[in-house]
Every structure is written in structure tokens, then in C-alpha cells.
Amino acid sequence: MSVFGAVLLIVVGWLVVLPLGAVLLGAFRPSGLLLDPGLTLDNVRRVYFNSEIWSLAWTTARFALGSTFVGLIVGALFAWMIERTDVPLAGFFRGAFIAQMAVPPFLLAMGWTILLSPRSGLLNAIGAQVFGPGFTPFNIYSITGMIFVEGIALAPSAFLLLGPAFRNLDPNMEEAARMSGAGSLEVFRKVTLPLLAPALLGATIFLTIVSFVVFDVPGILGMPSRIWVLSSRIYSLAHESPNGLPDYGAISAIAMMFILALLIAAYIYQKIIRGSSRYVTVTGKSFRHRRTALGAWRLPVALLGSVYLFVCICLPILMVVLASLQPFMMRPSAAALTNLSLQNYAQIFGDAHIVRAMVNSFVIAGVTSFGVLVIAFACSWAISRSQLPGIVRRILDVFTLIPLAIPGIILGTALIYLYLALGFLGIYGTIWIIVIAHTTNYLSFGVRSINSVLSQMHPELEEAALVAGSDRANAVRAIIVPLAAPALVATWFWVFSHSIRELTQALMLQSVGNATLTTTLFGYWSSGEPNKAAAVGISLFAVVLLAVLAWAAATLRFRK
Amino acid sequence: MNMPSEEMLRVNDITLSYRVGDIDMPVLNGVSFTVEPGELFTLLGPSGCGKTSTLRSVAGLETPTSGEITIGGETVYSSSRKVQLAPNRRRLAMVFQSYAIWPHMTVAENVAFPLRRMRVDPPDRRRRVDEALGMVGLAGEGQRSATLLSGGQQQRVALARALVSNPRMILLDEPLSNLDAKLREQMRGEIRDLQRRSGTTAVFVTHDQAEALAMSDRIAVMDKGNIVEMGNPETLYLRPRKKFTAQFLGQALILPIDGLEQGSGTLQLRTRIGVVEALADTRVKNVAWMAARPEHLTVAVPGAQIPGGIPARVVRAQFTGSTIDLELDAGGVLFAAVARNDRKFAPGDEVTVSFDPSNIILLES
Ligand SMILES: Nc1ncnc2c1ncn2[C@@H]1O[C@H](COP(=O)(O)OP(=O)(O)OP(=O)(O)O)[C@@H](O)[C@H]1O
Ligand SMILES: [Mg+2]
């Protein structure tokens, strides 16, 4: 086996297998730390012979499935509207949905607390004013509230996953069914739905996995009223345990069950994706786009779409913008509006700590995105093109999929174990531990997205260069990289914009010297300075928005 | 250590298998052949018989399981001596079935690529690129984007890219299969001319028997990972020795031989439809089958009798212009025959078919 293969196995093993092993084996150490002495079943017993774990699993499942359901419905409705109907301004809607990817979920959650917190929430306050003081129907600090906000946050991903399936739906198949006498509803049930089924199923599993492991929304909306899901519970075990020491043993034991469940889900997801992508390639190409004419419904549908975008996305962001311009939280009123100033911004940009955090965030996102690109490209090429032994390629394939199923919070914990134990490396407590966490986290996405590009590229393009006198490295450089360039750029932007707004792992791995914008924001928010948190959030949002727009531009160029 | 040798390519007992899941699927079961310098050698066979795998093994894109391959006397692959020379060091050129024209380069950049790898200096490179483009009829098209070319033009670019480096051998994998019928005929002639003029040795892969017959100096007929028979086009078509060859190359009436009597220089073959006389063929041992090409059958018009002829009934008669294609039925055996275009046949006509003994093909078991 070549040096190349060995290096890849070591890198991927280091990033993925080592932390996974640290978590799983840590559960059997009294202290929960891999390299500490002793062997025990205490942690496992303590966690699993306790009803709390089952109520935790139940709440997590409800939250995950609920938000997936909401996200899927919204995403599918928009995908249908944009790709399959003659709704006016389809381009605008598509752009708006892609731009939503720039909205960090914690920003949405912050906006919604301003709107819907039980006492001070704007909508509740308005309700109380109109219908009397007892009328405060909305409570965002509830499981329903969490599902609602997470569902909105997931909708753009659902849209991106379902959009191509809706777009590639071959109208000939539907027309053929029509010709054989089926009615509209029957066509939908018997033809359209089965054709969409793989994409729908894939999106469902993907979103479920994501919402199973997400921390932002449960952290901001669930923790204040002690509604625990997996990620927030682990966070609290690490930060708020009674004796002041993180309960690593319990964390490991809890992590075991969830990792197992998620690995199974990820495996099923992979199977489905394999099947459905093959199926999209077979169709595609030469059919004209036929869209459903909405007739009299064109304007109402467009209006409905706009109302959703305004109320569910713009309004909360607007609230955060407003908060960022105020010295403290105020009800919107004429008086409040005269009090606006950029003072919060001036303060945060003048604060050396925050500037430092900003630099940290950029360095982390920059290095992570570049690292992911290089490692993912190498893995992807090794998996699909190289002459490495089949077993090596399969191992790489599986290893790079695993991070999808490791909750960021667990990966964060795992890295703490690992680099505390490997203290001599000097990585613990620096920004590099966050870089490692993010690289592992986004490796799955990187490999899948580059895989899909390489698989569309005929192997003979590369082989022609080999026969023409290039060695492997030169063939990759001269042929594959230029051809894949737009997709590589798009992947880079995606990872950059996700890394820079990532909260969970940055929070888990936080220490003195490695604060980021997101951990600073979370610090302000949880210590009762929401206006400063809002200013940080909006600055971050601006950066991510730029990155996402660049990503969209690169993706569009790549499609052509 | 490399022995000087006459032949350009020697493929010696190559076996190859692909790993599918957990099982090894044998694809080549001991393929051997040699190609002389300047020759156009064709691998012909049905889909999936292993032609591409053979060619890719020669190019170095596939590593066989065992055997040996030498190019110009140099061992490029040997299982016993653990040699596997990388494709880029074999100094070959290849035209791929998909053409593999690089879409991010212009036509000229595509063609110049092999010269760049050989570090030919720019003025020389430009001259040779122009020359190669001129050869394939694309003079002056160098600055065009390769993606805007038609199928036939891409084909030519691929050829120019292969010829530009004066390779010692050029490998062509079904280069014509993606073209429409007319263009295919035209390109057949052009490839053949180019190859002759440049004196390049060529190994050509196709599953189209007409293409193979028209272009090749020699043909190897392949089936299920084996070479069944090798020879020049005339011999393989007129005097095949294997039933598979007779069946795969052109049409033929093929009958098992139930019994056989030796005459002086002739054989009397007893078959289901009657006794057929053939010239003895000493090359063929264990005669088991006879075959006759449609164009070698003489069909008498209805009513006319030929002594020694076999009676048959016309099932279908089709006027094609230059000939009349007939489908005949003799005692339940259906077969094709060709008649002159000035005769008249109708389904149901009773006719007599006679065989020319010198054109009866004897096939081994
Ligand atoms: N990469 C591969 N993995 C597994 N099996 C393969 C692979 N490439 C080819 N095969 C199998 O090997 C056999 C021979 O393939 P090959 O491509 O050499 O056939 P061919 O004669 O070129 O056929 P065609 O005329 O269809 O191109 C086929 O059965 C094919 O399915
Ligand atoms: Mg082939």
C-alpha cells in the first residue's frame, strides 16, 4: 500500500476513530477519562438504571422528529412552489431560501425569545394589551417553542435536499400516467410521491440526525426552563455538575447509546442516498420544465410565501437588530426608536477581547475550511479513483461518514478527553482543538459533496492524462482539480460559513485563550447582556451572509 | 536485460479478475497475442468479452493477475518478475471510447498536453500541434473550446492528441461506436489512412465485425475472456475454424455434421437437410460442423431444377436494390441466402439450393 493511503488512514483515524474510541471506552473508566486507571460498569449502571435517561431519550426524540416534520413540510412546500409551479418571483424565493442558510440558529432563537418569551415577549405583551393582562398565550421556552424554531432553522436544508428531486421530476412520467386516465390526485399518489420517496426519506433521516445532535436551539430555549435534550444535558453535565467537576463518566455512558442509534441512522441514510442519486442520474437531462399553472392562486401563494419569510425569518432578525441598537431591552415604541445607537457595536469592536475572538473565529474558519477541503478531496479521490486496496477505500468511506453521526457536543467532550491526556501536544485550550473539532465535524459533508462531483466526472478524463505521460499527481492537478474547481470553491464556502458560526463545539472546548465570536455571544446572552449578544450576532450574521452569497454564486456557476 | 525482438507488442498469457463485493470475477483467462510493428491489430468480440480489459492492461490502467506484457522488447508487466510500469512511462497513446477530451482546455491545449509532458519546447510544440490538427482535418480550429465540438470533431481531436507524440503504439477503444453510421464509415477510412501513413502500430477494439473486417491487418476474435481465433480478415471470414468465429463474423448457415465420407480431395457431409459436398481442409481436425455464407449459396428460381440441389421453401424475400435477401426453410432449418436482383421470388415458392464445395466451411468441435 502506498504512502498516500497510509497517510490518509492515519489522518482520518486520528480525526475520527481516536475521539470516538475515547468516548466509548471512557464510559468504563471510573473518572470517565480514557487514560485514567481502573475499569468499571458504574457509569453505565448509574446512567441506564435511572429513569432520567429514558425521559431524556424521549424528549430528544420528540424534539428531533417534531422539528424534522416542521422543517420538512416548510421545505417541501417551498421546493414545490419554486420548482414546480409558475409562482411569480420564483428566483427571489429561491435566493431568499438559500440566503437563510446564513442565519445562525441561535440568532433565530434569540429573535424568537424577544418576540415570544412568556413575560416580556413582544407578541405576548401586545396580546396582554389588547385582550387584558391574563392573555399571554405563547411560551417560547417550551418543547413546542423549540420544535417551532428548530423546524424553521431546518427548512432551508430541507429545501436544498428536496429541490433537486422536485426539479428533476420527469414530467413525462406524470404525463404518461395522465394519458392512461389517472386523475390529478391519483397521479400525485401513484407517480409523483413514489418518485420523490427516496429524496423525502433521505431528507427525513438527514434532518432527524441533525436535530438529534443540535445544541443552539435547545441551549437557548430549553435550558432556561430545564427541558433537556441530549446535547444540552451533556453540556450541563460538563458545566453545571453539583461537585463542580465535569461528570465525564456519565457523559460517556449517555453518549454510547446515542452514538449507536445515530450510526445506524447514518448507515441507512447512506444506503438511501446511494440509491436515490443513481436514480437522479438516470433521469435528468433532456426534458423540458413543465410547471403547474396556479391560475387564480398565483398571487395568494406568492403572498403566503412572503408572509412566511417575513414573519418567521425577517421579524426575529429585525428584533435582534433592534436589540443590538439599544442599550437595554425595551418594548418597541416611539421612545425606544429614538434611543437607537451604535454604542454596542462601538463597544464590542473596541474591546480587545472581542477583537481577539473575532480573529480567532476567522482563523478557525479559514484553517478548518481549507483543511477539510484538502483532506476531503484526498479521501474522495482515494475512495472513488485510486488503486488503493478495496478494504482501505471502504474504511475511508465509512470513517468519513461517522462524524455525521457524532453529536458536536460529544465530539467536543471526546476531544477534551483526548487532548487532556495528550497534554504534551499543547493543543488543549487553544484554537487548534476547535479547528480539529470542526475539521472532523465537516469532513462528512466535504467528502460527500466532492464525491458527487468526482462521480460525475468520467474516469477516462484522468486516464487519458496518465496515458499521455502524466503521473497520478500531475493528472489530478492538471485535469481533476480544474474541472472540480467550482465545486471545490462551493464546498470551501459552505464549510467556512458553518465553521464561523458554530457554537456547540466552540463552547465545549472553550478556555481562556480560544474564545470565538459565538462563545462570546453565548456568554453575553447567558449572563444577561442580550443587547451586546445581539450586536455580536448581527456582525457574525453579516460575515456569514457574505460567505453564503459567495457560496450560492459558486454553486450556480458550477450547475452551468 | 531486455531482449531485442521483432514484435512491437507481446501479450503473454494474461489473466485478470475484478473484485466484485467479496468474490473475484475472472475477466481474462489467459490471453496471448503479438502485434508486429506498423500493424493494425483488432480485438473483436461481443460486449463484455474482455476487450477493453485487455487494452487497459496493455496501457497499464489495469493490473493483471498473472502473465507478461512486453512493448518494443521492454517488459512493462510481469507477474513473475513483479514489474508493473506506470501508464505514463509506457510511451503509448490511447483513444478512449468516451474520447476523454478535457473540457477546460481548448482544442490546441488538449492536443499539446502529451508534448508538454515530454517537455517539447514551445515553438516545436506549436508546429507539431498544427501538424497533428492538419492531419485530422481540424487545421485552424485550435483555439476553439473543446466543449463546443461535435462528436465527430471530438473524435478527431482525440486522434490528434494520440498521434501528436509519435507514440510507438496507439490503442483505440471502440473509437467509432459513438458516431452515426455515415460518419463511422468515413472515419474508418481516415483512421486506417492515418495509421498507414504514420506507420504507427495500432491495437483497435471493436464489437462491430464489419469495422474489424474493413480496417484490420489481423483480427483476434474474443469470447468470454479468451481469444478464440486469430488471423487476417479474409481467412477469418472465409475459412474460420471455430464455430464462434463463423457465427460472430457475418451470417452463416451452420449445421452439425451427422456423418462424413471421404472422397478424393472431397468430403460428403451428412446433415439434417441432406448431403453436402465440401473440399477437404487439412487445417481442421475433428470436423464437427459445416457452415455456408449466404452469398455462397446458389438459389434456382422456382420451378428450375439443379441436380444435387437441396429443396427449400421461401419464407421471406426482400428486395434490397443490389440483391434479393432470402430466408429459406429446408426441412425445418431456417437460413439466409442472397440471390441476384433480376430474379423473382415470393414467400411459399419451392426452390432448390446448391452449395459450392470450395466455399463450404469446416469447423472444429
Ligand atoms: N471495474 C470493473 N469492476 C467489475 N467488473 C468489471 C469492471 N470492468 C469490467 N468489468 C466486467 O468485466 C467484463 C469484461 O469487461 P470489458 O470492459 O473488458 O468488456 P468489453 O469486451 O470491452 O465489452 P464492451 O464491448 O461492452 O465494452 C464484463 O463482464 C464487465 O462487466
Ligand atoms: Mg469495452
Short mmCIF file of N, CA, C and O and ligand atoms in Angstrom, two decimals, chain B residues 18 20 25 27 46-54 97 174 207, ligand 1:
data_model
loop_
_atom_site.label_atom_id
_atom_site.label_comp_id
_atom_site.label_asym_id
_atom_site.label_seq_id
_atom_site.Cartn_x
_atom_site.Cartn_y
_atom_site.Cartn_z
N TYR B 18 -11.74 -8.99 -11.65
CA TYR B 18 -12.19 -7.84 -10.89
C TYR B 18 -12.78 -8.32 -9.59
O TYR B 18 -13.42 -9.38 -9.56
N VAL B 20 -15.58 -8.05 -7.17
CA VAL B 20 -16.93 -7.51 -7.04
C VAL B 20 -17.46 -8.00 -5.71
O VAL B 20 -17.69 -9.20 -5.53
N MET B 25 -14.09 -11.94 -9.88
CA MET B 25 -14.76 -12.34 -11.11
C MET B 25 -13.72 -12.41 -12.22
O MET B 25 -13.16 -11.39 -12.60
N VAL B 27 -12.09 -12.22 -15.66
CA VAL B 27 -12.50 -11.50 -16.86
C VAL B 27 -11.61 -11.88 -18.04
O VAL B 27 -12.08 -12.00 -19.17
N PRO B 46 -17.98 -9.94 -28.66
CA PRO B 46 -19.24 -9.40 -28.15
C PRO B 46 -19.03 -8.57 -26.90
O PRO B 46 -17.98 -8.65 -26.28
N SER B 47 -20.02 -7.83 -26.52
CA SER B 47 -19.95 -6.96 -25.36
C SER B 47 -19.62 -7.77 -24.11
O SER B 47 -20.18 -8.84 -23.89
N GLY B 48 -18.68 -7.28 -23.32
CA GLY B 48 -18.35 -7.93 -22.06
C GLY B 48 -17.35 -9.06 -22.17
O GLY B 48 -17.09 -9.74 -21.19
N CYS B 49 -16.75 -9.27 -23.35
CA CYS B 49 -15.84 -10.41 -23.51
C CYS B 49 -14.45 -10.10 -23.00
O CYS B 49 -13.60 -10.97 -22.93
N GLY B 50 -14.17 -8.83 -22.68
CA GLY B 50 -12.86 -8.52 -22.11
C GLY B 50 -11.93 -7.74 -23.02
O GLY B 50 -10.73 -7.65 -22.75
N LYS B 51 -12.45 -7.15 -24.08
CA LYS B 51 -11.60 -6.38 -25.00
C LYS B 51 -11.00 -5.17 -24.31
O LYS B 51 -9.80 -4.94 -24.36
N THR B 52 -11.88 -4.39 -23.68
CA THR B 52 -11.40 -3.19 -23.01
C THR B 52 -10.41 -3.55 -21.91
O THR B 52 -9.38 -2.90 -21.76
N SER B 53 -10.72 -4.61 -21.17
CA SER B 53 -9.83 -5.03 -20.09
C SER B 53 -8.45 -5.36 -20.65
O SER B 53 -7.43 -5.03 -20.05
N THR B 54 -8.40 -6.04 -21.79
CA THR B 54 -7.12 -6.38 -22.40
C THR B 54 -6.36 -5.11 -22.76
O THR B 54 -5.17 -4.95 -22.44
N GLN B 97 -13.07 5.40 -25.48
CA GLN B 97 -14.43 5.27 -26.02
C GLN B 97 -15.22 6.55 -25.80
O GLN B 97 -16.00 6.96 -26.63
N GLU B 174 -12.95 1.19 -29.16
CA GLU B 174 -14.23 1.49 -29.83
C GLU B 174 -14.35 2.97 -30.18
O GLU B 174 -15.31 3.62 -29.78
N HIS B 207 -16.65 -4.06 -31.32
CA HIS B 207 -17.54 -5.22 -31.34
C HIS B 207 -18.28 -5.29 -32.66
O HIS B 207 -19.19 -6.09 -32.84
N1 LIG C 1 -14.24 -2.12 -12.93
C1 LIG C 1 -14.90 -3.27 -13.08
N2 LIG C 1 -15.38 -3.93 -12.00
C2 LIG C 1 -16.01 -5.09 -12.12
N3 LIG C 1 -16.26 -5.71 -13.28
C3 LIG C 1 -15.83 -5.12 -14.41
C4 LIG C 1 -15.13 -3.87 -14.36
N4 LIG C 1 -14.83 -3.52 -15.64
C5 LIG C 1 -15.32 -4.50 -16.42
N5 LIG C 1 -15.92 -5.47 -15.70
C6 LIG C 1 -16.52 -6.71 -16.22
O1 LIG C 1 -15.53 -7.39 -16.92
C7 LIG C 1 -16.05 -7.97 -18.08
C8 LIG C 1 -15.24 -7.55 -19.29
O2 LIG C 1 -15.31 -6.14 -19.41
P1 LIG C 1 -14.70 -5.34 -20.62
O3 LIG C 1 -14.97 -3.92 -20.37
O4 LIG C 1 -13.29 -5.74 -20.82
O5 LIG C 1 -15.58 -5.87 -21.83
P2 LIG C 1 -15.62 -5.37 -23.34
O6 LIG C 1 -15.29 -6.54 -24.15
O7 LIG C 1 -14.79 -4.16 -23.51
O8 LIG C 1 -17.15 -5.03 -23.51
P3 LIG C 1 -17.85 -3.81 -24.27
O9 LIG C 1 -17.90 -4.16 -25.69
O10 LIG C 1 -19.22 -3.80 -23.65
O11 LIG C 1 -17.06 -2.58 -23.97
C9 LIG C 1 -17.50 -7.55 -18.16
O12 LIG C 1 -18.28 -8.64 -17.74
C10 LIG C 1 -17.61 -6.42 -17.19
O13 LIG C 1 -18.87 -6.42 -16.58
#
